[in-house]
């Protein structure tokens, strides 16, 4: 009598590839998983579409540019469309854009209601992320173009998050220990210290505790493949060393939109000429903010042609250029035609809607024991790159909330907090006289 | 909802077609308007209509239509997308527009405000020249012409709605079927309360109202009024315009539809 494993089908093909389904076509091997892709067939329906498009190959020049771009450490393929994508500098924003970032050649508009300026956190992180990609090696991988603001703006760019104070302390101790000194050498050579960790592991190996680091490294395959793709920024830290002329350029606002477009175009052309694999991030903080833009620029014959021409540049340099902009909705509400046009022209739009005072108080009350859970407002998604343009309904109102902390700008699913008004405690107390 | 109802083919006319052959071979010129709002981009519909005009089929929305080789020529003039956008998206429909001799594209987008209309505050002459350029490209009378987002000129330049309508009529007279694709977001663009003729909303409202007085077929894409649904993108309404077709009849109907991430479209009767 022979025994078979539980999962094995009796009479099945002995040459069958493990993991293949029972109705698999013989001779076909499963689709190999491409490293870095979470799901190789994500976004595809189970059935094959009746009309498959004929295979058309990209021209060699386009392929060369794409290959060069994909070598840039700040670029990864989109998880939906496989287009080259860059990080916005905010990991959670990358997630809600669904591509794991902003596809190159596309734009993002951050709208904000109220008098707060959370949008600037996202805009600065976008710029910092680009500059951080120039700090990886000696290559200049990215160039940031700031429209409308002076070099002073870049002095407030956030620096890298180095961990909590405890983690920073540990890192400092580790650094000290790694230095060659008489004390460290003496400690290293003494026997008990060397074997100090071993006794713990003698017991731990049974429970697989010492396997943990290996598993972790396998699980974060995507992160390991694109390790420099995005960074975490600390709002209280400044980016050091600060951006230099190779990293960033500034374009002032003038009364002629064509001059602005021409300047952006000239910079992009020069940068791409010097390195065709370079990413250019155009940053436009506070569009039409009266403190930056002169009154004449609010005219429809200035601002509409400007944003339309920038969209034209984006499509012209679709392998190198991306744009992010912010707009205060208190100045131009969503009902106005200015905002309507911006929403039409930009490829992706999100709306930050900070909570009003009553809601903030309710949340603070609900999370009084867990202050880290307090959210500051809603994130409404209006447009998502590529998908909205294809005709998918991507408007998500009131489904996500944001909280801005020192270590990062978090976006999570929104749920109304349960108000604990202490009634249970009152009910628990008996009102009857229990004296016998 | 979608799981209970049978999937439908999209038809615009009572002869179960999207663009009848009678229309393409007639002597009259017809205008159709496709309006949409935020969240319901009509890319899939335009691509299907291009496919129908070029080769008779509409593989994504109607499986019954038969292939008619070299049916008609198509010209697309877009104010919001470059040529590559149509080439890339029409691959789903089995079309290779980059090498199709029946397809022509007039790029009114890439250099619109840097070269074609360099002075938006005094743009009438440039706009007329741009439309003359489009009219010159309409060489075949059996042509179907698509003009996407012409209202961009109303937002960004000083031309009036009548100037734009005049130019669109010029194109329409030279072709059998003209499709004007325009957004009609309320109250950003369409606002019947505005009274200032210089206001962008006034100009776009006036443009759309006057355009609807000349059309023969109106197609409207809107999201569900009940709010967002996971398996429904929005509704598409087909209605007659004010000028009737001579030989065919519009099949007035409302569908709900769902566009998936891989650009498949499912339609259901409402």
Tab-separated table of N, CA, C and O in Angstrom, chain B residues 29 127-133 135 138 163-175 178 214:
chain	number	residue	atom	x	y	z
B	29	UNK	N	-25.796	67.163	-43.470
B	29	UNK	CA	-24.749	67.173	-42.438
B	29	UNK	C	-25.417	67.142	-41.070
B	29	UNK	O	-26.320	67.936	-40.814
B	127	UNK	N	-8.026	81.855	-33.861
B	127	UNK	CA	-9.008	80.766	-33.745
B	127	UNK	C	-9.615	80.467	-35.114
B	127	UNK	O	-9.755	79.301	-35.500
B	128	UNK	N	-9.949	81.507	-35.853
B	128	UNK	CA	-10.495	81.300	-37.207
B	128	UNK	C	-9.491	80.549	-38.085
B	128	UNK	O	-9.871	79.633	-38.831
B	129	UNK	N	-8.228	80.934	-37.974
B	129	UNK	CA	-7.183	80.271	-38.779
B	129	UNK	C	-7.053	78.803	-38.391
B	129	UNK	O	-6.883	77.932	-39.260
B	130	UNK	N	-7.162	78.538	-37.094
B	130	UNK	CA	-7.066	77.149	-36.612
B	130	UNK	C	-8.205	76.304	-37.178
B	130	UNK	O	-7.989	75.179	-37.650
B	131	UNK	N	-9.420	76.856	-37.149
B	131	UNK	CA	-10.567	76.092	-37.666
B	131	UNK	C	-10.501	75.962	-39.188
B	131	UNK	O	-10.935	74.949	-39.734
B	132	UNK	N	-9.952	76.976	-39.835
B	132	UNK	CA	-9.767	76.860	-41.299
B	132	UNK	C	-8.842	75.686	-41.623
B	132	UNK	O	-9.040	74.965	-42.605
B	133	UNK	N	-7.834	75.546	-40.764
B	133	UNK	CA	-6.888	74.439	-40.941
B	133	UNK	C	-7.610	73.089	-40.804
B	133	UNK	O	-7.343	72.158	-41.571
B	135	UNK	N	-10.871	72.591	-41.322
B	135	UNK	CA	-11.797	72.454	-42.460
B	135	UNK	C	-11.047	71.937	-43.692
B	135	UNK	O	-11.553	71.084	-44.421
B	138	UNK	N	-10.730	68.282	-43.877
B	138	UNK	CA	-11.941	67.489	-44.141
B	138	UNK	C	-12.079	67.369	-45.658
B	138	UNK	O	-12.808	68.118	-46.312
B	163	UNK	N	-18.761	82.973	-32.032
B	163	UNK	CA	-17.570	82.769	-32.878
B	163	UNK	C	-17.243	81.281	-32.980
B	163	UNK	O	-16.951	80.770	-34.065
B	164	UNK	N	-17.294	80.613	-31.857
B	164	UNK	CA	-16.963	79.190	-31.834
B	164	UNK	C	-18.012	78.384	-32.602
B	164	UNK	O	-17.673	77.482	-33.385
B	165	UNK	N	-19.285	78.725	-32.381
B	165	UNK	CA	-20.370	78.009	-33.078
B	165	UNK	C	-20.257	78.187	-34.585
B	165	UNK	O	-20.488	77.246	-35.352
B	166	UNK	N	-19.889	79.385	-35.011
B	166	UNK	CA	-19.731	79.663	-36.447
B	166	UNK	C	-18.661	78.739	-37.044
B	166	UNK	O	-18.860	78.137	-38.099
B	167	UNK	N	-17.544	78.616	-36.317
B	167	UNK	CA	-16.452	77.766	-36.817
B	167	UNK	C	-16.834	76.288	-36.832
B	167	UNK	O	-16.442	75.550	-37.736
B	168	UNK	N	-17.590	75.861	-35.829
B	168	UNK	CA	-18.020	74.455	-35.792
B	168	UNK	C	-18.997	74.162	-36.937
B	168	UNK	O	-18.961	73.088	-37.542
B	169	UNK	N	-19.837	75.131	-37.247
B	169	UNK	CA	-20.784	74.954	-38.360
B	169	UNK	C	-20.032	74.822	-39.683
B	169	UNK	O	-20.416	74.029	-40.548
B	170	UNK	N	-18.944	75.581	-39.808
B	170	UNK	CA	-18.113	75.495	-41.027
B	170	UNK	C	-17.624	74.060	-41.232
B	170	UNK	O	-17.650	73.528	-42.336
B	171	UNK	N	-17.153	73.450	-40.140
B	171	UNK	CA	-16.663	72.062	-40.230
B	171	UNK	C	-17.819	71.134	-40.565
B	171	UNK	O	-17.717	70.262	-41.431
B	172	UNK	N	-18.944	71.339	-39.883
B	172	UNK	CA	-20.093	70.441	-40.047
B	172	UNK	C	-20.596	70.420	-41.485
B	172	UNK	O	-21.027	69.385	-41.987
B	173	UNK	N	-20.545	71.554	-42.136
B	173	UNK	CA	-21.043	71.621	-43.522
B	173	UNK	C	-20.185	70.803	-44.483
B	173	UNK	O	-20.640	70.403	-45.541
B	174	UNK	N	-18.939	70.594	-44.104
B	174	UNK	CA	-18.022	69.850	-44.971
B	174	UNK	C	-18.000	68.349	-44.704
B	174	UNK	O	-17.301	67.604	-45.388
B	175	UNK	N	-18.670	67.906	-43.660
B	175	UNK	CA	-18.664	66.469	-43.355
B	175	UNK	C	-20.091	65.987	-43.121
B	175	UNK	O	-21.010	66.793	-42.968
B	178	UNK	N	-20.707	65.242	-37.528
B	178	UNK	CA	-19.767	65.912	-36.620
B	178	UNK	C	-20.155	65.574	-35.187
B	178	UNK	O	-21.328	65.681	-34.812
B	214	UNK	N	-28.915	72.929	-32.575
B	214	UNK	CA	-28.517	72.513	-33.928
B	214	UNK	C	-28.296	71.014	-34.025
B	214	UNK	O	-27.976	70.515	-35.100
